[in-house]
PDB file of C-alpha atoms in Angstrom:
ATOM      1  CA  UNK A   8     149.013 147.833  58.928  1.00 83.00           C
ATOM      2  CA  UNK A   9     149.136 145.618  62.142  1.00 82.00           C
ATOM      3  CA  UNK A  10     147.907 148.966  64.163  1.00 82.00           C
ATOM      4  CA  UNK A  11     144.847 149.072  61.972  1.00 84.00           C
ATOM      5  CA  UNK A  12     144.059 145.335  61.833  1.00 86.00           C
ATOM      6  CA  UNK A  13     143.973 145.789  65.863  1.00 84.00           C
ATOM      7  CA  UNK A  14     141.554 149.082  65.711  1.00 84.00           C
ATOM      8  CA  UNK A  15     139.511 147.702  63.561  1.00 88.00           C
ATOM      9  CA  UNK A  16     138.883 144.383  65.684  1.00 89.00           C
ATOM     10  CA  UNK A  17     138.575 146.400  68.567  1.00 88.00           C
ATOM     11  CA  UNK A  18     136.054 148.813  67.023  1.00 88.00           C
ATOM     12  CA  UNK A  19     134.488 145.397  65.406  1.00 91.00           C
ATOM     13  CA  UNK A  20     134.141 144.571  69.037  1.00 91.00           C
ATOM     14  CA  UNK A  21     132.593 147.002  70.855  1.00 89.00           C
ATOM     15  CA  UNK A  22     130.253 147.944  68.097  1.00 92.00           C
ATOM     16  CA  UNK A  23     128.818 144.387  68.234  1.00 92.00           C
ATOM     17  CA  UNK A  24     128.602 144.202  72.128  1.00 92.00           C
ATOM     18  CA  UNK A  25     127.265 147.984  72.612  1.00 93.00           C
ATOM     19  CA  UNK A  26     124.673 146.938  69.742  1.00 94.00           C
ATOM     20  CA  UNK A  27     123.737 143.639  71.797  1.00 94.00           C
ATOM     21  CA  UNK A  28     123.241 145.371  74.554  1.00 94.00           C
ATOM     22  CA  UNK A  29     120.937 147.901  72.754  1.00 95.00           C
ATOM     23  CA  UNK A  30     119.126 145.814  70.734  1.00 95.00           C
ATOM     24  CA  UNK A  31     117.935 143.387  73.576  1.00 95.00           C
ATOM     25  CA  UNK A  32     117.133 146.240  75.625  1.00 93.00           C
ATOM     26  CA  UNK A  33     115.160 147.202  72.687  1.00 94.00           C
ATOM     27  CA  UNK A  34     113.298 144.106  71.816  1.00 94.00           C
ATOM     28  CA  UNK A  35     112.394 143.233  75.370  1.00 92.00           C
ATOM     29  CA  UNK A  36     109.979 146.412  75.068  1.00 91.00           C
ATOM     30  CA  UNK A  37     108.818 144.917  71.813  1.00 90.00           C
ATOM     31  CA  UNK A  38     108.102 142.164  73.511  1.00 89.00           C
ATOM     32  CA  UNK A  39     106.292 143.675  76.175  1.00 86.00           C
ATOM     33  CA  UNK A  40     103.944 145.270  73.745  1.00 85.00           C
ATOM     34  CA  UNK A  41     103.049 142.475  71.943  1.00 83.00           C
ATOM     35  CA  UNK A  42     102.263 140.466  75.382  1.00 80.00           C
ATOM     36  CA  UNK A  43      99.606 143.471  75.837  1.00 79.00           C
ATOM     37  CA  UNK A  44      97.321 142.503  72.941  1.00 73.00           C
ATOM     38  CA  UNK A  45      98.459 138.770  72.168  1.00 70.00           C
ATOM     39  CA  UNK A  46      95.412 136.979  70.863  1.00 64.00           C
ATOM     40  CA  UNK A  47      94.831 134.164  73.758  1.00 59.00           C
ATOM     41  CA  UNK A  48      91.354 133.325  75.414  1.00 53.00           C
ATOM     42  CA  UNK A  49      92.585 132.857  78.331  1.00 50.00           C
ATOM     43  CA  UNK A  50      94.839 135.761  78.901  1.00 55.00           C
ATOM     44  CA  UNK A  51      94.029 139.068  80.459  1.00 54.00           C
ATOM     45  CA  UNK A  52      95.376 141.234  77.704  1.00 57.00           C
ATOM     46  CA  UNK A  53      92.063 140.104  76.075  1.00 61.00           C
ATOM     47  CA  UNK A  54      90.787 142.868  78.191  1.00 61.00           C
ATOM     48  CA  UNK A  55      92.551 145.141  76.257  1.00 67.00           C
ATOM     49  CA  UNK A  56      90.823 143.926  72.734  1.00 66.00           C
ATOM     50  CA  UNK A  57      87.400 144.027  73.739  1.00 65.00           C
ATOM     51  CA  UNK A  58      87.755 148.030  74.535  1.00 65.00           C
ATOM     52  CA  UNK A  59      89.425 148.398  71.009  1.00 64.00           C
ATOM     53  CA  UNK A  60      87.016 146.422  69.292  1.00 65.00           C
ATOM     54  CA  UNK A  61      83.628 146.198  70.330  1.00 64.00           C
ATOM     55  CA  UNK A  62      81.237 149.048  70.113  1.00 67.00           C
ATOM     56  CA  UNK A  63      78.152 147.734  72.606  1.00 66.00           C
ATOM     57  CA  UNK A  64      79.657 148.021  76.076  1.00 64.00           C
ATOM     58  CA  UNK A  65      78.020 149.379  79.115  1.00 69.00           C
ATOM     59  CA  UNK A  66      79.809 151.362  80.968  1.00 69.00           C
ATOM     60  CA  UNK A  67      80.113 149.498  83.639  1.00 71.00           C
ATOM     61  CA  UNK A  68      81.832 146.261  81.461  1.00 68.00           C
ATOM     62  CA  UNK A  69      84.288 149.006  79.961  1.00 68.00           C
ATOM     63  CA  UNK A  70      85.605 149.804  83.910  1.00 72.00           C
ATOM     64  CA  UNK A  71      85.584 146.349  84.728  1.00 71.00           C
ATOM     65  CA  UNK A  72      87.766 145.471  81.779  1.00 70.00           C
ATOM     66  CA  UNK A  73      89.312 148.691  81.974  1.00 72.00           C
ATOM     67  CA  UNK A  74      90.443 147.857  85.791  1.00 75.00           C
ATOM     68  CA  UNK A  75      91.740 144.413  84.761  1.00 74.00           C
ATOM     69  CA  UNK A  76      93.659 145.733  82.095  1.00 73.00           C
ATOM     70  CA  UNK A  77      95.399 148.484  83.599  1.00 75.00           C
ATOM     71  CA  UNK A  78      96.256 145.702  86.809  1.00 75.00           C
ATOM     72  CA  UNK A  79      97.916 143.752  83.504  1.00 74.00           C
ATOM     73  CA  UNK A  80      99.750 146.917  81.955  1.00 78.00           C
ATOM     74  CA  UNK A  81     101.502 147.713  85.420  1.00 80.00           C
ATOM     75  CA  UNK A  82     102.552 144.068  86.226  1.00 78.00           C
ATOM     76  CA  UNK A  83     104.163 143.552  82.717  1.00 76.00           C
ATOM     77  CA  UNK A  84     105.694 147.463  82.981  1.00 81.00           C
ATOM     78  CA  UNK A  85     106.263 147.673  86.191  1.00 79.00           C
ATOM     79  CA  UNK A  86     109.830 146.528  86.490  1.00 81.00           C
ATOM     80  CA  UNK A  87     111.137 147.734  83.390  1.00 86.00           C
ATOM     81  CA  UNK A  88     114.319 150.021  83.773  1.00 86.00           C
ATOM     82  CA  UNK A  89     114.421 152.263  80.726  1.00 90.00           C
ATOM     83  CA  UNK A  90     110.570 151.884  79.951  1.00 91.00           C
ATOM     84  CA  UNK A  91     108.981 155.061  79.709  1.00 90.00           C
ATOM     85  CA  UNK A  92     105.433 154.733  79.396  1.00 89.00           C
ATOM     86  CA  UNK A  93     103.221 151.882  77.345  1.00 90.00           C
ATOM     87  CA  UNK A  94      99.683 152.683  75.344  1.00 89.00           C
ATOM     88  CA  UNK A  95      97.190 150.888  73.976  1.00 88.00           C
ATOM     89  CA  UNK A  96      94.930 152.602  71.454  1.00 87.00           C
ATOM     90  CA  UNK A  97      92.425 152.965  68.659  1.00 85.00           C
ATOM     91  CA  UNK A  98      93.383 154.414  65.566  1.00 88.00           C
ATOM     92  CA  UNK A  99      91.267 157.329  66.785  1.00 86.00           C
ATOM     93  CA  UNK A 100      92.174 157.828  70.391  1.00 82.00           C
ATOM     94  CA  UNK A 101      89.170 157.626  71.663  1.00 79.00           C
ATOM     95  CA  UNK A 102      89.685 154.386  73.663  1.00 80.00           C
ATOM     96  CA  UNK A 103      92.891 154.219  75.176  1.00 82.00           C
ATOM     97  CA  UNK A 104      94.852 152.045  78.232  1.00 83.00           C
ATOM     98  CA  UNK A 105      98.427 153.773  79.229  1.00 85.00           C
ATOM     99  CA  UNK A 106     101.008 152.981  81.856  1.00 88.00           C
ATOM    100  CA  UNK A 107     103.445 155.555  83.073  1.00 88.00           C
ATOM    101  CA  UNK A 108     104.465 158.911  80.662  1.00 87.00           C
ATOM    102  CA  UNK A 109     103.641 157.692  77.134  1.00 91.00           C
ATOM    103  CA  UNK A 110     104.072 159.667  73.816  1.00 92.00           C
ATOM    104  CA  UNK A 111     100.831 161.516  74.004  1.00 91.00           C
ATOM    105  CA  UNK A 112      98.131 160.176  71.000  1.00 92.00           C
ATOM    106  CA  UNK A 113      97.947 164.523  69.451  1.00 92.00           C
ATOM    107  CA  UNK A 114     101.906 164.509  69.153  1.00 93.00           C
ATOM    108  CA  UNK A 115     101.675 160.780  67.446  1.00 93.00           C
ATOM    109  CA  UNK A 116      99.497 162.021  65.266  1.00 92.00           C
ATOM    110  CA  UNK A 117     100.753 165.461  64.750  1.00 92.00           C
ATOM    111  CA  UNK A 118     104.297 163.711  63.575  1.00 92.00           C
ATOM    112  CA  UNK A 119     101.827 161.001  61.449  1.00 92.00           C
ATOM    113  CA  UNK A 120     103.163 158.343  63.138  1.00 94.00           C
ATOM    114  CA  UNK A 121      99.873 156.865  63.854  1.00 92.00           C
ATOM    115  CA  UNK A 122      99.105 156.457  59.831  1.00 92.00           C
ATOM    116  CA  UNK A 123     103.034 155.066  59.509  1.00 91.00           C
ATOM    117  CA  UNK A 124     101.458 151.949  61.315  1.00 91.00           C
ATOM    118  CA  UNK A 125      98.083 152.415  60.031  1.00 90.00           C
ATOM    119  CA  UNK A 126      99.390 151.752  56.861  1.00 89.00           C
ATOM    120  CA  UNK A 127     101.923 149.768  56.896  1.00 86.00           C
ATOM    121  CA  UNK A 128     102.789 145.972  56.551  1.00 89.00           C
ATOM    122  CA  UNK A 129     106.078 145.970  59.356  1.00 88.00           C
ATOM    123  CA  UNK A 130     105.745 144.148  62.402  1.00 90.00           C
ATOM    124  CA  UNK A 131     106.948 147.415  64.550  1.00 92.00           C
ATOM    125  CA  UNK A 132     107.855 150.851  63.317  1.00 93.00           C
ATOM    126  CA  UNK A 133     110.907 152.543  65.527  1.00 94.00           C
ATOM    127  CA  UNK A 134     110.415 156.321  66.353  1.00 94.00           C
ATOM    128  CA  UNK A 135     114.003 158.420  66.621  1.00 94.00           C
ATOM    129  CA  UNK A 136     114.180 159.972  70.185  1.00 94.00           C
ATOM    130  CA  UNK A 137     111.556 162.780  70.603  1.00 93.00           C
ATOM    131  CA  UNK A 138     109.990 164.647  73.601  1.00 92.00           C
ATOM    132  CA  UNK A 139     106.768 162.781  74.939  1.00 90.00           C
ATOM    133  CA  UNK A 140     104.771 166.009  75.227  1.00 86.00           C
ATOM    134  CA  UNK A 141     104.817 170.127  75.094  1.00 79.00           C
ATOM    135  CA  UNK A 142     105.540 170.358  78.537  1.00 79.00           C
ATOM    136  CA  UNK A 143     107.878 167.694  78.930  1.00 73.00           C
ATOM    137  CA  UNK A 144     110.968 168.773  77.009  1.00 75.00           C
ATOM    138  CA  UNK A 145     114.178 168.597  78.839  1.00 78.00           C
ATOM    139  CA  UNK A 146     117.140 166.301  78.094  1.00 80.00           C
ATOM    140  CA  UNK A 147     116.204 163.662  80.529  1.00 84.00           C
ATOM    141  CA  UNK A 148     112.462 163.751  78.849  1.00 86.00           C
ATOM    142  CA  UNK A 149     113.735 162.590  75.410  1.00 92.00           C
ATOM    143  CA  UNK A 150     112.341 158.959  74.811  1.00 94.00           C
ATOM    144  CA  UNK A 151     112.300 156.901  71.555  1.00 95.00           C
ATOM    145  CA  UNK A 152     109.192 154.537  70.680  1.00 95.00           C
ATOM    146  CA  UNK A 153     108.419 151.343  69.150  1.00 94.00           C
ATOM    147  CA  UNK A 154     104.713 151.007  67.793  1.00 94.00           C
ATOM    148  CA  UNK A 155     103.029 147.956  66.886  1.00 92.00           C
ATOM    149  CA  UNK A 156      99.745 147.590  65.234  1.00 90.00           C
ATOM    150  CA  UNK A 157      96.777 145.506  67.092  1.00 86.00           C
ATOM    151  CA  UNK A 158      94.928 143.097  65.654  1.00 84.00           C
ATOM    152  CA  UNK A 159      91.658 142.018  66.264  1.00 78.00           C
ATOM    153  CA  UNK A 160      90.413 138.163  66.187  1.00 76.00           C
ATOM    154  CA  UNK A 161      89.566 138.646  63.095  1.00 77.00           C
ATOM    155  CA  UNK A 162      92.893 139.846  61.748  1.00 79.00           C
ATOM    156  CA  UNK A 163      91.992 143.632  60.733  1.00 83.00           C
ATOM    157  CA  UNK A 164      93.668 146.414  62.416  1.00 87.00           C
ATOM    158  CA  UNK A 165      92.044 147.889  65.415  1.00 85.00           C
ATOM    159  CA  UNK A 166      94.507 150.325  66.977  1.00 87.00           C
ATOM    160  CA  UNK A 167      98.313 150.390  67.775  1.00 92.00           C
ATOM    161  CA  UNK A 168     100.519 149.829  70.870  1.00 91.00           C
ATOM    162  CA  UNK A 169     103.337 152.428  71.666  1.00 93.00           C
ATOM    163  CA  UNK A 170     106.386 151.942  73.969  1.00 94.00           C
ATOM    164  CA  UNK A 171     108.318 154.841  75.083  1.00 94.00           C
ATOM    165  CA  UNK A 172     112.395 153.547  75.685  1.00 95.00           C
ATOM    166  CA  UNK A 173     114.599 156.353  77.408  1.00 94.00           C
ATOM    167  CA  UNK A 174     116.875 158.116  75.349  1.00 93.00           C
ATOM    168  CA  UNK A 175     119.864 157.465  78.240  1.00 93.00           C
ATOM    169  CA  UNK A 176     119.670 153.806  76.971  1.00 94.00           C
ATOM    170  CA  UNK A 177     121.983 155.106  74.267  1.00 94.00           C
ATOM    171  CA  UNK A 178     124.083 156.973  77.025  1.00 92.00           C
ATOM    172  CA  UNK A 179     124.116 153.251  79.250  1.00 92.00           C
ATOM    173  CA  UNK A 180     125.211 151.353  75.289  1.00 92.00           C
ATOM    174  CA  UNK A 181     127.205 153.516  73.997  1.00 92.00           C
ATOM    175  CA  UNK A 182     129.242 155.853  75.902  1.00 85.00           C
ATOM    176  CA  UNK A 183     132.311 154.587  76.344  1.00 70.00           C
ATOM    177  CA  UNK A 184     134.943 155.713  78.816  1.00 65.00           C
ATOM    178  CA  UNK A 185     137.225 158.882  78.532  1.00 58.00           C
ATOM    179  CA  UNK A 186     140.249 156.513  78.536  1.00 62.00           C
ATOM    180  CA  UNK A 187     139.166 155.033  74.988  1.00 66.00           C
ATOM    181  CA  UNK A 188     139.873 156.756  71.733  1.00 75.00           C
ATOM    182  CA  UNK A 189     136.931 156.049  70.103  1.00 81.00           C
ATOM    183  CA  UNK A 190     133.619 157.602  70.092  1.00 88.00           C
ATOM    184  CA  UNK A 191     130.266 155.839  69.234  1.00 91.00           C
ATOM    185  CA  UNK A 192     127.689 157.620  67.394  1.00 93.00           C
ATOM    186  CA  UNK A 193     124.218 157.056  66.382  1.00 94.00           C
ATOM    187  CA  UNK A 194     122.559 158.234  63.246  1.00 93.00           C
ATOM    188  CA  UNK A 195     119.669 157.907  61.140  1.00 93.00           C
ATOM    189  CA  UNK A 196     121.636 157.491  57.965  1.00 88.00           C
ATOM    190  CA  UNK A 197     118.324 157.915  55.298  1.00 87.00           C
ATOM    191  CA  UNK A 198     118.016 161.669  57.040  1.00 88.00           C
ATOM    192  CA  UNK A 199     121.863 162.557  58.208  1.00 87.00           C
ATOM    193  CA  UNK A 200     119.920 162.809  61.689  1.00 90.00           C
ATOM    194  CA  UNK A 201     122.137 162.150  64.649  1.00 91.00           C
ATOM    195  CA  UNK A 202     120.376 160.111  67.345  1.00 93.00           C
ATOM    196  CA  UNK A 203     123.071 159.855  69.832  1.00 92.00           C
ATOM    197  CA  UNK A 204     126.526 161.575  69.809  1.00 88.00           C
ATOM    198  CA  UNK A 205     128.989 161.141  73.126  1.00 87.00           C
ATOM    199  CA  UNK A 206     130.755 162.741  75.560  1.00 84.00           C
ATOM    200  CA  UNK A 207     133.893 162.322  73.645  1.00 82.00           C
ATOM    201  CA  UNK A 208     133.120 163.847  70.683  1.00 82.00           C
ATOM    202  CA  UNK A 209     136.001 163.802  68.688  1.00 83.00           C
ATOM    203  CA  UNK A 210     133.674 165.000  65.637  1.00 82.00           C
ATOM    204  CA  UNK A 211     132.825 167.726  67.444  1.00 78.00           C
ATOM    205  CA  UNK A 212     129.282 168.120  66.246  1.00 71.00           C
ATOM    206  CA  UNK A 213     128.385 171.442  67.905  1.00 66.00           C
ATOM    207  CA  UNK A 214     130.606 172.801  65.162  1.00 67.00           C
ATOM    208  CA  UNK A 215     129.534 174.098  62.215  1.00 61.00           C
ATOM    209  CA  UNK A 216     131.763 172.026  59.610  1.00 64.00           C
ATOM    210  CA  UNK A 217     131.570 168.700  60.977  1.00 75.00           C
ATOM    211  CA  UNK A 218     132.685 165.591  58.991  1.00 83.00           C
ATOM    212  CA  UNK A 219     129.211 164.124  59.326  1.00 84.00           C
ATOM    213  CA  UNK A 220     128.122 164.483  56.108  1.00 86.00           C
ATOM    214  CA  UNK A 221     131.106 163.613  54.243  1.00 88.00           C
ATOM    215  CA  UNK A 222     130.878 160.432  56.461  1.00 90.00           C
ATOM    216  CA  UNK A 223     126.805 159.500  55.338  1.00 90.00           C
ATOM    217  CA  UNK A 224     128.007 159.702  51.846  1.00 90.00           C
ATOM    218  CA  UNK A 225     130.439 156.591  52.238  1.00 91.00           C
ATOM    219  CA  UNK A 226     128.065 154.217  54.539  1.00 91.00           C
ATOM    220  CA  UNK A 227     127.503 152.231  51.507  1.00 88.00           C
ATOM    221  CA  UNK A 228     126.504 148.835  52.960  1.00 91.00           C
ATOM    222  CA  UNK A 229     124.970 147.903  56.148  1.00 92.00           C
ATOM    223  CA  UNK A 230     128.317 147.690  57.915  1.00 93.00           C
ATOM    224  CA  UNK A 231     132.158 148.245  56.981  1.00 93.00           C
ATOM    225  CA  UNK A 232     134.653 151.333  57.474  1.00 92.00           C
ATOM    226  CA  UNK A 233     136.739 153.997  55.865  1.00 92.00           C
ATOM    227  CA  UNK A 234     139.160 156.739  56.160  1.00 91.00           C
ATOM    228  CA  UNK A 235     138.018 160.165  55.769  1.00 90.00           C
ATOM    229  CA  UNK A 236     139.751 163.692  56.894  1.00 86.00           C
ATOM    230  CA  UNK A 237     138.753 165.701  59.311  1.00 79.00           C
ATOM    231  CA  UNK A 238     139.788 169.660  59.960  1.00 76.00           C
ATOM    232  CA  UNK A 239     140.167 169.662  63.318  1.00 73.00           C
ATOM    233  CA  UNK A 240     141.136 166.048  64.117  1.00 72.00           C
ATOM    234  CA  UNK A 241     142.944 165.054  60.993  1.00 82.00           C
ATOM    235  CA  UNK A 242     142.442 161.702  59.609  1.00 87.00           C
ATOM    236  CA  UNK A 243     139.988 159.195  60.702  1.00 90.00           C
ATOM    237  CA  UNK A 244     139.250 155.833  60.507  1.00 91.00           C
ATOM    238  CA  UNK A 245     135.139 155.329  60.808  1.00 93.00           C
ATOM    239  CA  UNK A 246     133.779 151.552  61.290  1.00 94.00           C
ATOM    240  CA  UNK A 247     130.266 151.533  60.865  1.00 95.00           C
ATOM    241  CA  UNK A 248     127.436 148.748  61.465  1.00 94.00           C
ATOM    242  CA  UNK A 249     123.524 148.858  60.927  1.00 94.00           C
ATOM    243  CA  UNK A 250     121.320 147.519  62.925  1.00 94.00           C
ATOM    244  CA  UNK A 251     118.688 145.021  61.242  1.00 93.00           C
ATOM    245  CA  UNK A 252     116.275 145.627  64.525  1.00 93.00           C
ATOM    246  CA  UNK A 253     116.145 149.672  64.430  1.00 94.00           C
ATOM    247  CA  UNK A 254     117.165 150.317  61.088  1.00 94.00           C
ATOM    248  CA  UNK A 255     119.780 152.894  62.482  1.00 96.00           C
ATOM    249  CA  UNK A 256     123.631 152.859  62.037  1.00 95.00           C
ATOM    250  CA  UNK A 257     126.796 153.283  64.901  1.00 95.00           C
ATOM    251  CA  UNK A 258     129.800 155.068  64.037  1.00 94.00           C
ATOM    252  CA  UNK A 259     132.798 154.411  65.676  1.00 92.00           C
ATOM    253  CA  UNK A 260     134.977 156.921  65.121  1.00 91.00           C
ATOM    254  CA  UNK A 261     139.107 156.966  65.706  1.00 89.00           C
ATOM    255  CA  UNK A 262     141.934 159.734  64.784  1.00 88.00           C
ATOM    256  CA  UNK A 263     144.802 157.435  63.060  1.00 86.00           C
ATOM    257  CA  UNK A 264     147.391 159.611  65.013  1.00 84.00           C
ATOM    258  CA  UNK A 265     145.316 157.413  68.424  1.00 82.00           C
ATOM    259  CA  UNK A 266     145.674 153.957  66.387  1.00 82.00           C
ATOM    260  CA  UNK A 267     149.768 153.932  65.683  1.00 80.00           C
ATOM    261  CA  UNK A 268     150.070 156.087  69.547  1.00 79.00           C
ATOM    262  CA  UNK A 269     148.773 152.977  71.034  1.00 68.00           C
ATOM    263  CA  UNK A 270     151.424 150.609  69.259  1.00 74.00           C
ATOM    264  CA  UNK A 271     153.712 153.323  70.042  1.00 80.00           C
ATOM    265  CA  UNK A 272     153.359 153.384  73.861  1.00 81.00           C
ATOM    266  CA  UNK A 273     152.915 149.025  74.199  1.00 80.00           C
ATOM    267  CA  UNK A 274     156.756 148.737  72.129  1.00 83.00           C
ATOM    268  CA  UNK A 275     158.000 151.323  74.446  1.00 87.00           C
ATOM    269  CA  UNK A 276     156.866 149.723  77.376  1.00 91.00           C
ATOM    270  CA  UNK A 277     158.234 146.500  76.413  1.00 91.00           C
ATOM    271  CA  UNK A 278     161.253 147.875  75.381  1.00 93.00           C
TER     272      UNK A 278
END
């Protein structure tokens, strides 16, 4: 009993901390996209709204503006670790402002993400990691996004801005080292997807039978944990916690043979 009262502090812990970590990460990239089309006279990312929204430009006001606004993108971008690529666009792609690699506007709307903001009420809508485009699809390519509609002066909806985040944030927040027993995972619990599983995989998810499923079925709230058996690794105890920013859910997964070891070896040593 005092063995798992210590695991599941410890797993309390560095859930909340690895989730911290991640979710700032995450929201200063929501921040950075709503600084692109913020509604200000006086601000450069009004730039930006008069390409979305007004049909009677020469050309030579839409390079001017287009110039300025591009010189805005990269100083807000520039210095952005785990930042991707950044674009600003109609609901039609036919005016558009990028920085960097973004998700290209066919695969947005080939995966109806573009009508998922079109449509909606949220603030932001949070992509699952994804390849940015047909030719860019190896590990280190895999990016998630945050999109967030644009409005125009008048309130209506005028396009969207997309942020690409790295997927090897999730590597940086929530690998932890080969020392611990644990192993963090993230998951998309409405579709079983799994966003991010770790080195350490002690549920071994290349395999066939993995406990995965078994383990979705019991995330009944937002956060708490269980005990659930495992094939290969016998039983484990799984503390879970949902995050309120991305909607998705870590796992922090421990064999109960790890949790009493660890008592085992500290009385030994102070015996």
């Amino acid at each position: 009993h005092e063995a798992q009262t210590t695991a599941l502090q410890n797993a309390e812990h560095v859930l909340q901390v690895s989730n911290t970590l991640f979710e700032n990460q995450v929201r200063d990239m929501i921040n950075v996209a709503a600084l692109t089309t913020v509604r200000s006279t006086n601000s450069l990312s009004t730039n930006i709204l008069n390409i979305l929204s007004k049909k009677d430009l020469s050309d030579s006001e839409i390079i001017g503006y287009r110039k300025s606004a591009t010189d805005y993108l990269i100083s807000l971008c520039s210095f952005k670790k785990n930042l991707n690529g950044l674009m600003v666009s109609d609901f039609k792609g036919d005016n558009s402002i990028s920085y960097g690699i973004p998700t290209s506007f066919e695969i947005m709307q080939e995966n109806q993400w573009i009508d998922l903001i079109k449509d909606s009420n949220k603030k932001y809508i949070v992509i699952p990691p994804h390849y940015p485009h047909k030719w860019f699809n190896t590990k280190k390519d895999l990016a998630f996004s945050v999109l967030e509609p644009v409005l125009a002066y008048s309130g209506e909806k005028i396009g969207f801005v997309s942020v690409d985040i790295s997927a090897q944030l999730f590597q940086e927040c929530f690998d932890t080292s080969s020392s611990s027993p644990s192993s963090l995972y993230v998951i998309n619990k409405t579709d079983g997807e799994v966003l991010f599983s770790p080195t350490l995989d002690i549920l071994d998810m290349a395999r066939g039978e993995s406990a995965l499923p078994a383990i979705i079925r019991n995330l009944k709230s937002e956060k708490g944990y269980f005990y659930i058996s495992d094939k290969n690794s016998g039983k484990l105890l799984v503390v879970y916690n949902t995050s309120a920013l991305t909607g998705w859910t870590t796992l922090s997964v421990i064999p109960e043979k790890e949790i009493v070891l660890a008592f085992t070896n500290t009385s030994h040593k102070i015996l």
